[in-house]
């Protein structure tokens, strides 16, 4: 709900994405308490005019607010927007966008990302010759997130986040010094044993997941039956990139992994261990980053609705995003950012995902 009425004066509501056959307007109620009125041009709330409407016939529908606008009026207005189609053979799909922009140009749109370059980029000057897989974790308990990077040769490099910026930890100062998965390390951190310490899990080029338990004496690799992912079939894929997220809301973090073919595999965390979800049981079934392959997933709430969206990098350096909605469709966006990008980890509960079609 909108709460800052003062900033709405001079702002506007815009419904975009209309096709030629589309019509958008406002359904009038009256002038009573909580009611919206509309005469075709002037929009009122509880009998007091607060905006002027234009368009809506095959193009953007815009309502410009005047000084009488209130947050309650805008909330009520959104509930009274109407749509119609005048074609006898209407286009099957379209994407309509609703936005409210205040006088300060704040709006309802998804987060906007602006690249930081040169000295503005806190990682300026950090260069890898090939594949990189970054993630962030507070390694020393100082409240700052440090940078851990998997790389093409299978090792892990660490930059400590200090008051003066990021400083690489090398040799014995690197808590992962000597750790090596072979080729293409893809680290993530998760508390696997409930001791409050984040353990290291890494994919590698040949499809297995290596685990190092975080103990009071440092990180110790879990092998064989001690590795909770020991029985995961490594013959059916490679180039794994793990991330942990609660997909079913049971409080347990499930394992999602990108794969070389661009798809996403899911292992549900049950009381009896991790069980792979396949076919329609996999909420990410049918989703792929495409021909580039080597999907590197993470989850983050992009639109502030409390649900986590899926964001993935691919071999060609693109970022693709799948919006998590309660509907049966999903919106896909992508942006080419340059080679081998792999976002970091966020965990939480999500709903099901579906393919693009909106």
Short mmCIF file of C-alpha atoms in Angstrom, two decimals:
data_model
loop_
_atom_site.label_atom_id
_atom_site.label_comp_id
_atom_site.label_asym_id
_atom_site.label_seq_id
_atom_site.Cartn_x
_atom_site.Cartn_y
_atom_site.Cartn_z
CA UNK A 1 0.00 0.00 0.00
CA UNK A 2 1.15 3.54 -0.77
CA UNK A 3 1.81 5.69 2.29
CA UNK A 4 3.55 8.88 1.09
CA UNK A 5 0.68 10.88 -0.43
CA UNK A 6 2.71 14.09 -0.76
CA UNK A 7 5.15 12.56 -3.24
CA UNK A 8 2.30 11.34 -5.48
CA UNK A 9 1.19 14.86 -6.46
CA UNK A 10 2.54 15.40 -9.97
CA UNK A 11 3.09 11.68 -10.40
CA UNK A 12 1.15 9.27 -12.58
CA UNK A 13 -0.20 5.79 -13.07
CA UNK A 14 0.69 4.13 -16.37
CA UNK A 15 -0.68 0.91 -17.88
CA UNK A 16 1.53 -0.09 -20.80
CA UNK A 17 1.97 -2.94 -23.26
CA UNK A 18 -1.42 -2.55 -24.94
CA UNK A 19 -1.91 -3.98 -28.42
CA UNK A 20 -4.00 -2.18 -31.06
CA UNK A 21 -7.07 -4.19 -30.07
CA UNK A 22 -6.75 -3.52 -26.33
CA UNK A 23 -8.74 -1.06 -24.26
CA UNK A 24 -7.94 -0.03 -20.68
CA UNK A 25 -10.10 2.26 -18.56
CA UNK A 26 -11.50 2.74 -15.06
CA UNK A 27 -14.75 1.24 -13.75
CA UNK A 28 -16.72 3.96 -11.98
CA UNK A 29 -18.32 3.20 -8.61
CA UNK A 30 -19.62 6.49 -7.31
CA UNK A 31 -18.73 9.23 -4.84
CA UNK A 32 -19.27 7.41 -1.57
CA UNK A 33 -16.72 6.38 1.04
CA UNK A 34 -13.85 4.51 -0.56
CA UNK A 35 -15.37 4.77 -4.05
CA UNK A 36 -13.75 5.70 -7.37
CA UNK A 37 -15.58 7.87 -9.88
CA UNK A 38 -14.69 8.26 -13.57
CA UNK A 39 -16.37 10.34 -16.28
CA UNK A 40 -14.06 9.31 -19.10
CA UNK A 41 -11.42 11.93 -18.29
CA UNK A 42 -11.47 12.94 -14.62
CA UNK A 43 -10.83 10.38 -11.89
CA UNK A 44 -12.20 11.05 -8.41
CA UNK A 45 -12.05 9.41 -5.00
CA UNK A 46 -14.93 9.85 -2.55
CA UNK A 47 -16.21 12.64 -4.82
CA UNK A 48 -12.93 14.61 -4.97
CA UNK A 49 -11.13 14.75 -8.33
CA UNK A 50 -7.47 13.76 -8.11
CA UNK A 51 -6.34 12.82 -11.63
CA UNK A 52 -6.78 13.17 -15.39
CA UNK A 53 -6.80 10.16 -17.72
CA UNK A 54 -5.48 9.95 -21.28
CA UNK A 55 -4.96 7.11 -23.75
CA UNK A 56 -5.94 3.52 -23.17
CA UNK A 57 -7.07 2.86 -26.76
CA UNK A 58 -4.44 0.59 -28.25
CA UNK A 59 -1.70 2.45 -26.37
CA UNK A 60 -0.54 3.48 -22.91
CA UNK A 61 -3.25 4.43 -20.42
CA UNK A 62 -2.02 7.27 -18.18
CA UNK A 63 -3.59 8.98 -15.20
CA UNK A 64 -1.74 12.10 -14.07
CA UNK A 65 -2.26 12.99 -10.40
CA UNK A 66 -2.95 16.47 -9.06
CA UNK A 67 -2.51 17.95 -5.57
CA UNK A 68 -5.65 16.21 -4.27
CA UNK A 69 -4.24 12.72 -4.70
CA UNK A 70 -3.85 10.49 -1.65
CA UNK A 71 -2.28 7.10 -1.18
CA UNK A 72 -5.72 5.66 -0.40
CA UNK A 73 -7.05 7.05 -3.69
CA UNK A 74 -4.27 5.38 -5.70
CA UNK A 75 -4.82 2.05 -3.93
CA UNK A 76 -8.55 2.22 -4.71
CA UNK A 77 -7.86 3.26 -8.31
CA UNK A 78 -5.70 0.24 -9.00
CA UNK A 79 -8.56 -2.02 -7.88
CA UNK A 80 -10.91 -0.38 -10.43
CA UNK A 81 -8.78 -0.62 -13.57
CA UNK A 82 -10.54 -2.46 -16.39
CA UNK A 83 -9.49 -4.24 -19.59
CA UNK A 84 -11.39 -5.06 -22.78
CA UNK A 85 -10.53 -6.41 -26.24
CA UNK A 86 -12.39 -5.25 -29.35
CA UNK A 87 -11.09 -7.87 -31.78
CA UNK A 88 -13.16 -10.87 -32.88
CA UNK A 89 -9.87 -12.79 -33.15
CA UNK A 90 -7.86 -11.45 -30.21
CA UNK A 91 -4.14 -12.02 -29.92
CA UNK A 92 -3.60 -14.92 -27.54
CA UNK A 93 -1.01 -13.32 -25.25
CA UNK A 94 0.36 -9.94 -24.29
CA UNK A 95 2.28 -8.45 -21.38
CA UNK A 96 0.53 -5.53 -19.68
CA UNK A 97 2.63 -3.52 -17.27
CA UNK A 98 1.30 -1.39 -14.41
CA UNK A 99 3.48 1.28 -12.88
CA UNK A 100 2.95 4.16 -10.47
CA UNK A 101 5.56 6.91 -10.62
CA UNK A 102 5.74 9.63 -7.98
CA UNK A 103 7.11 13.16 -8.33
CA UNK A 104 10.59 11.89 -7.38
CA UNK A 105 10.49 9.25 -10.16
CA UNK A 106 10.26 6.40 -7.65
CA UNK A 107 8.11 3.63 -9.10
CA UNK A 108 6.92 0.03 -8.81
CA UNK A 109 9.28 -1.45 -11.36
CA UNK A 110 11.81 -4.20 -10.69
CA UNK A 111 15.18 -3.21 -9.32
CA UNK A 112 17.39 -1.39 -11.78
CA UNK A 113 21.01 -2.44 -11.95
CA UNK A 114 23.77 -0.09 -13.00
CA UNK A 115 27.23 -1.47 -13.61
CA UNK A 116 29.99 -0.08 -11.42
CA UNK A 117 33.16 0.46 -13.42
CA UNK A 118 36.71 1.52 -12.64
CA UNK A 119 37.32 2.65 -9.05
CA UNK A 120 33.59 2.41 -8.31
CA UNK A 121 33.80 -1.37 -8.75
CA UNK A 122 35.09 -2.84 -5.44
CA UNK A 123 36.54 -5.75 -7.41
CA UNK A 124 38.27 -3.65 -10.05
CA UNK A 125 41.65 -5.18 -10.83
CA UNK A 126 40.72 -8.72 -9.77
CA UNK A 127 41.30 -10.73 -12.92
CA UNK A 128 40.89 -14.42 -13.68
CA UNK A 129 42.09 -16.06 -16.90
CA UNK A 130 38.95 -18.14 -17.39
CA UNK A 131 35.85 -19.48 -15.61
CA UNK A 132 34.93 -17.86 -12.28
CA UNK A 133 32.22 -18.71 -9.74
CA UNK A 134 31.96 -16.07 -6.98
CA UNK A 135 30.00 -16.25 -3.75
CA UNK A 136 29.94 -14.21 -0.54
CA UNK A 137 30.23 -15.37 3.06
CA UNK A 138 31.40 -13.88 6.36
CA UNK A 139 34.46 -16.05 7.01
CA UNK A 140 35.82 -14.34 10.10
CA UNK A 141 32.65 -13.23 11.89
CA UNK A 142 33.29 -9.50 11.56
CA UNK A 143 29.90 -8.83 9.96
CA UNK A 144 31.39 -8.16 6.51
CA UNK A 145 30.82 -10.51 3.59
CA UNK A 146 34.07 -11.82 2.16
CA UNK A 147 34.51 -12.91 -1.45
CA UNK A 148 35.22 -16.56 -2.25
CA UNK A 149 35.82 -17.47 -5.89
CA UNK A 150 35.93 -20.86 -7.53
CA UNK A 151 37.99 -20.97 -10.69
CA UNK A 152 38.83 -23.06 -13.72
CA UNK A 153 41.69 -24.98 -12.10
CA UNK A 154 39.55 -26.22 -9.21
CA UNK A 155 40.93 -24.20 -6.30
CA UNK A 156 39.35 -21.48 -4.16
CA UNK A 157 40.62 -17.92 -3.85
CA UNK A 158 39.55 -15.61 -1.02
CA UNK A 159 39.37 -11.83 -0.62
CA UNK A 160 38.72 -10.57 2.90
CA UNK A 161 36.34 -7.62 3.20
CA UNK A 162 38.15 -5.05 5.36
CA UNK A 163 37.51 -1.42 6.25
CA UNK A 164 39.89 -0.54 3.41
CA UNK A 165 38.33 -2.80 0.77
CA UNK A 166 38.93 -6.37 -0.35
CA UNK A 167 42.34 -7.93 0.33
CA UNK A 168 43.31 -11.33 -1.06
CA UNK A 169 44.24 -14.00 1.47
CA UNK A 170 46.98 -16.26 0.15
CA UNK A 171 48.91 -19.24 1.45
CA UNK A 172 48.12 -20.20 5.03
CA UNK A 173 45.90 -17.12 5.43
CA UNK A 174 43.44 -18.59 2.93
CA UNK A 175 41.17 -20.97 4.90
CA UNK A 176 40.79 -23.05 1.73
CA UNK A 177 44.47 -23.20 0.88
CA UNK A 178 45.24 -26.57 -0.72
CA UNK A 179 41.60 -27.42 -1.44
CA UNK A 180 41.22 -28.60 -5.05
CA UNK A 181 38.21 -30.22 -6.76
CA UNK A 182 40.16 -30.87 -9.95
CA UNK A 183 38.52 -28.59 -12.51
CA UNK A 184 35.92 -25.80 -12.31
CA UNK A 185 35.17 -25.25 -8.63
CA UNK A 186 31.73 -23.72 -7.94
CA UNK A 187 31.49 -22.95 -4.21
CA UNK A 188 28.51 -22.22 -2.03
CA UNK A 189 28.07 -22.17 1.75
CA UNK A 190 25.34 -23.83 3.81
CA UNK A 191 24.96 -25.18 7.35
CA UNK A 192 24.59 -28.90 6.64
CA UNK A 193 24.75 -30.21 10.21
CA UNK A 194 22.86 -27.52 12.12
CA UNK A 195 25.83 -26.41 14.22
CA UNK A 196 25.51 -22.77 13.18
CA UNK A 197 28.65 -22.87 11.05
CA UNK A 198 28.51 -22.60 7.26
CA UNK A 199 30.03 -25.58 5.48
CA UNK A 200 31.59 -25.42 2.02
CA UNK A 201 29.94 -27.33 -0.83
CA UNK A 202 31.41 -27.19 -4.32
CA UNK A 203 30.47 -28.61 -7.65
CA UNK A 204 33.13 -29.63 -10.11
CA UNK A 205 33.49 -30.36 -13.81
CA UNK A 206 32.63 -34.06 -13.65
CA UNK A 207 29.33 -33.84 -11.81
CA UNK A 208 30.07 -34.56 -8.16
CA UNK A 209 29.65 -32.40 -5.08
CA UNK A 210 32.57 -32.06 -2.68
CA UNK A 211 31.91 -31.06 0.94
CA UNK A 212 34.12 -29.51 3.62
CA UNK A 213 32.62 -29.37 7.11
CA UNK A 214 33.26 -26.19 9.07
CA UNK A 215 34.53 -27.30 12.49
CA UNK A 216 36.09 -25.51 15.45
CA UNK A 217 39.46 -26.51 13.97
CA UNK A 218 38.77 -25.35 10.41
CA UNK A 219 37.37 -27.01 7.31
CA UNK A 220 37.55 -30.82 7.02
CA UNK A 221 36.53 -32.67 3.86
CA UNK A 222 33.72 -35.21 4.17
CA UNK A 223 34.25 -38.19 1.89
CA UNK A 224 32.45 -41.43 1.17
CA UNK A 225 29.35 -42.03 3.27
CA UNK A 226 30.10 -38.93 5.36
CA UNK A 227 29.41 -36.76 2.31
CA UNK A 228 25.60 -36.25 2.20
CA UNK A 229 25.81 -35.99 -1.60
CA UNK A 230 27.99 -39.07 -2.08
CA UNK A 231 25.22 -41.08 -3.76
CA UNK A 232 24.22 -38.40 -6.25
CA UNK A 233 24.73 -39.79 -9.75
CA UNK A 234 27.70 -38.09 -11.36
CA UNK A 235 27.35 -39.95 -14.67
CA UNK A 236 24.28 -38.03 -15.85
CA UNK A 237 25.81 -34.56 -15.94
CA UNK A 238 28.81 -32.40 -15.36
CA UNK A 239 29.71 -28.77 -14.78
CA UNK A 240 27.61 -28.69 -11.61
CA UNK A 241 26.91 -25.37 -9.83
CA UNK A 242 25.09 -25.88 -6.49
CA UNK A 243 22.90 -23.53 -4.50
CA UNK A 244 20.64 -24.20 -1.51
CA UNK A 245 17.06 -22.91 -1.16
CA UNK A 246 13.88 -24.06 0.59
CA UNK A 247 11.65 -24.87 -2.38
CA UNK A 248 8.77 -26.48 -0.50
CA UNK A 249 8.58 -24.37 2.64
CA UNK A 250 9.40 -27.22 5.04
CA UNK A 251 12.30 -25.37 6.65
CA UNK A 252 14.93 -27.58 5.04
CA UNK A 253 17.26 -26.21 2.38
CA UNK A 254 16.97 -28.17 -0.86
CA UNK A 255 19.80 -28.52 -3.36
CA UNK A 256 19.45 -26.93 -6.80
CA UNK A 257 22.25 -27.37 -9.31
CA UNK A 258 22.94 -25.90 -12.68
CA UNK A 259 24.23 -28.34 -15.27
CA UNK A 260 26.31 -28.33 -18.43
CA UNK A 261 23.21 -28.65 -20.64
CA UNK A 262 21.68 -25.46 -19.22
CA UNK A 263 18.97 -27.14 -17.15
CA UNK A 264 18.45 -27.23 -13.39
CA UNK A 265 18.37 -30.37 -11.25
CA UNK A 266 16.73 -30.43 -7.82
CA UNK A 267 17.30 -32.64 -4.79
CA UNK A 268 14.70 -32.32 -2.02
CA UNK A 269 16.06 -32.29 1.51
CA UNK A 270 13.97 -34.85 3.38
CA UNK A 271 14.18 -36.47 6.81
CA UNK A 272 15.96 -39.35 5.09
CA UNK A 273 18.44 -37.31 3.07
CA UNK A 274 18.48 -35.70 -0.37
CA UNK A 275 16.12 -37.16 -2.99
CA UNK A 276 16.19 -36.01 -6.61
CA UNK A 277 12.97 -34.55 -8.02
CA UNK A 278 12.52 -35.37 -11.70
CA UNK A 279 9.96 -34.62 -14.38
CA UNK A 280 6.89 -32.74 -13.17
CA UNK A 281 8.04 -33.10 -9.55
CA UNK A 282 10.96 -30.80 -10.34
CA UNK A 283 9.66 -27.21 -9.99
CA UNK A 284 12.34 -26.13 -12.49
CA UNK A 285 11.51 -28.83 -15.03
CA UNK A 286 11.65 -27.45 -18.58
CA UNK A 287 13.58 -24.32 -17.60
CA UNK A 288 16.93 -23.86 -19.33
CA UNK A 289 19.41 -21.08 -20.02
CA UNK A 290 19.50 -22.28 -23.63
CA UNK A 291 22.17 -23.36 -26.06
CA UNK A 292 25.05 -21.83 -24.11
CA UNK A 293 24.57 -24.27 -21.27
CA UNK A 294 26.48 -24.33 -17.98
CA UNK A 295 23.70 -22.81 -15.88
CA UNK A 296 24.79 -21.23 -12.58
CA UNK A 297 21.68 -20.57 -10.44
CA UNK A 298 20.93 -18.39 -7.46
CA UNK A 299 17.70 -17.20 -5.83
CA UNK A 300 16.78 -13.64 -4.84
CA UNK A 301 13.60 -11.59 -4.38
CA UNK A 302 13.78 -9.22 -7.36
CA UNK A 303 10.34 -7.64 -7.13
CA UNK A 304 9.79 -7.33 -3.39
CA UNK A 305 6.85 -9.73 -3.26
CA UNK A 306 8.45 -12.02 -0.69
CA UNK A 307 9.05 -14.81 -3.21
CA UNK A 308 12.48 -15.74 -4.49
CA UNK A 309 13.15 -15.49 -8.22
CA UNK A 310 15.61 -17.72 -10.07
CA UNK A 311 18.59 -15.92 -11.62
CA UNK A 312 21.20 -17.84 -13.61
CA UNK A 313 24.36 -17.14 -15.53
CA UNK A 314 25.38 -19.16 -18.57
CA UNK A 315 28.48 -20.05 -20.59
CA UNK A 316 28.27 -16.92 -22.74
CA UNK A 317 28.05 -14.51 -19.79
CA UNK A 318 24.32 -13.81 -19.96
CA UNK A 319 22.10 -13.36 -16.93
CA UNK A 320 18.60 -14.81 -17.22
CA UNK A 321 15.82 -14.42 -14.65
CA UNK A 322 12.62 -16.34 -14.05
CA UNK A 323 9.98 -14.55 -12.01
CA UNK A 324 8.35 -16.54 -9.23
CA UNK A 325 4.60 -15.93 -9.30
CA UNK A 326 1.47 -17.71 -8.17
CA UNK A 327 0.37 -17.84 -11.81
CA UNK A 328 1.09 -20.55 -14.38
CA UNK A 329 3.37 -18.35 -16.43
CA UNK A 330 6.79 -16.87 -15.91
CA UNK A 331 8.52 -13.82 -17.37
CA UNK A 332 12.04 -14.29 -18.72
CA UNK A 333 14.54 -11.44 -18.99
CA UNK A 334 18.20 -11.55 -19.86
CA UNK A 335 21.16 -9.26 -20.32
CA UNK A 336 24.60 -10.03 -21.71
CA UNK A 337 27.20 -9.07 -19.13
CA UNK A 338 30.35 -10.78 -20.45
CA UNK A 339 31.92 -14.20 -19.94
CA UNK A 340 31.07 -16.79 -17.34
CA UNK A 341 29.09 -14.91 -14.75
CA UNK A 342 27.82 -16.83 -11.71
CA UNK A 343 25.66 -15.02 -9.14
CA UNK A 344 26.00 -15.74 -5.42
CA UNK A 345 23.70 -17.39 -2.88
CA UNK A 346 20.47 -16.37 -1.18
CA UNK A 347 18.12 -18.87 0.47
CA UNK A 348 14.44 -18.91 1.48
CA UNK A 349 11.06 -20.29 0.51
CA UNK A 350 9.75 -20.13 -3.04
CA UNK A 351 6.70 -21.17 -5.02
CA UNK A 352 6.67 -23.16 -8.24
CA UNK A 353 8.21 -21.86 -11.44
CA UNK A 354 6.73 -22.08 -14.94
CA UNK A 355 7.85 -21.29 -18.45
CA UNK A 356 7.72 -17.93 -20.20
CA UNK A 357 4.44 -17.06 -21.82
CA UNK A 358 3.28 -13.73 -20.46
#
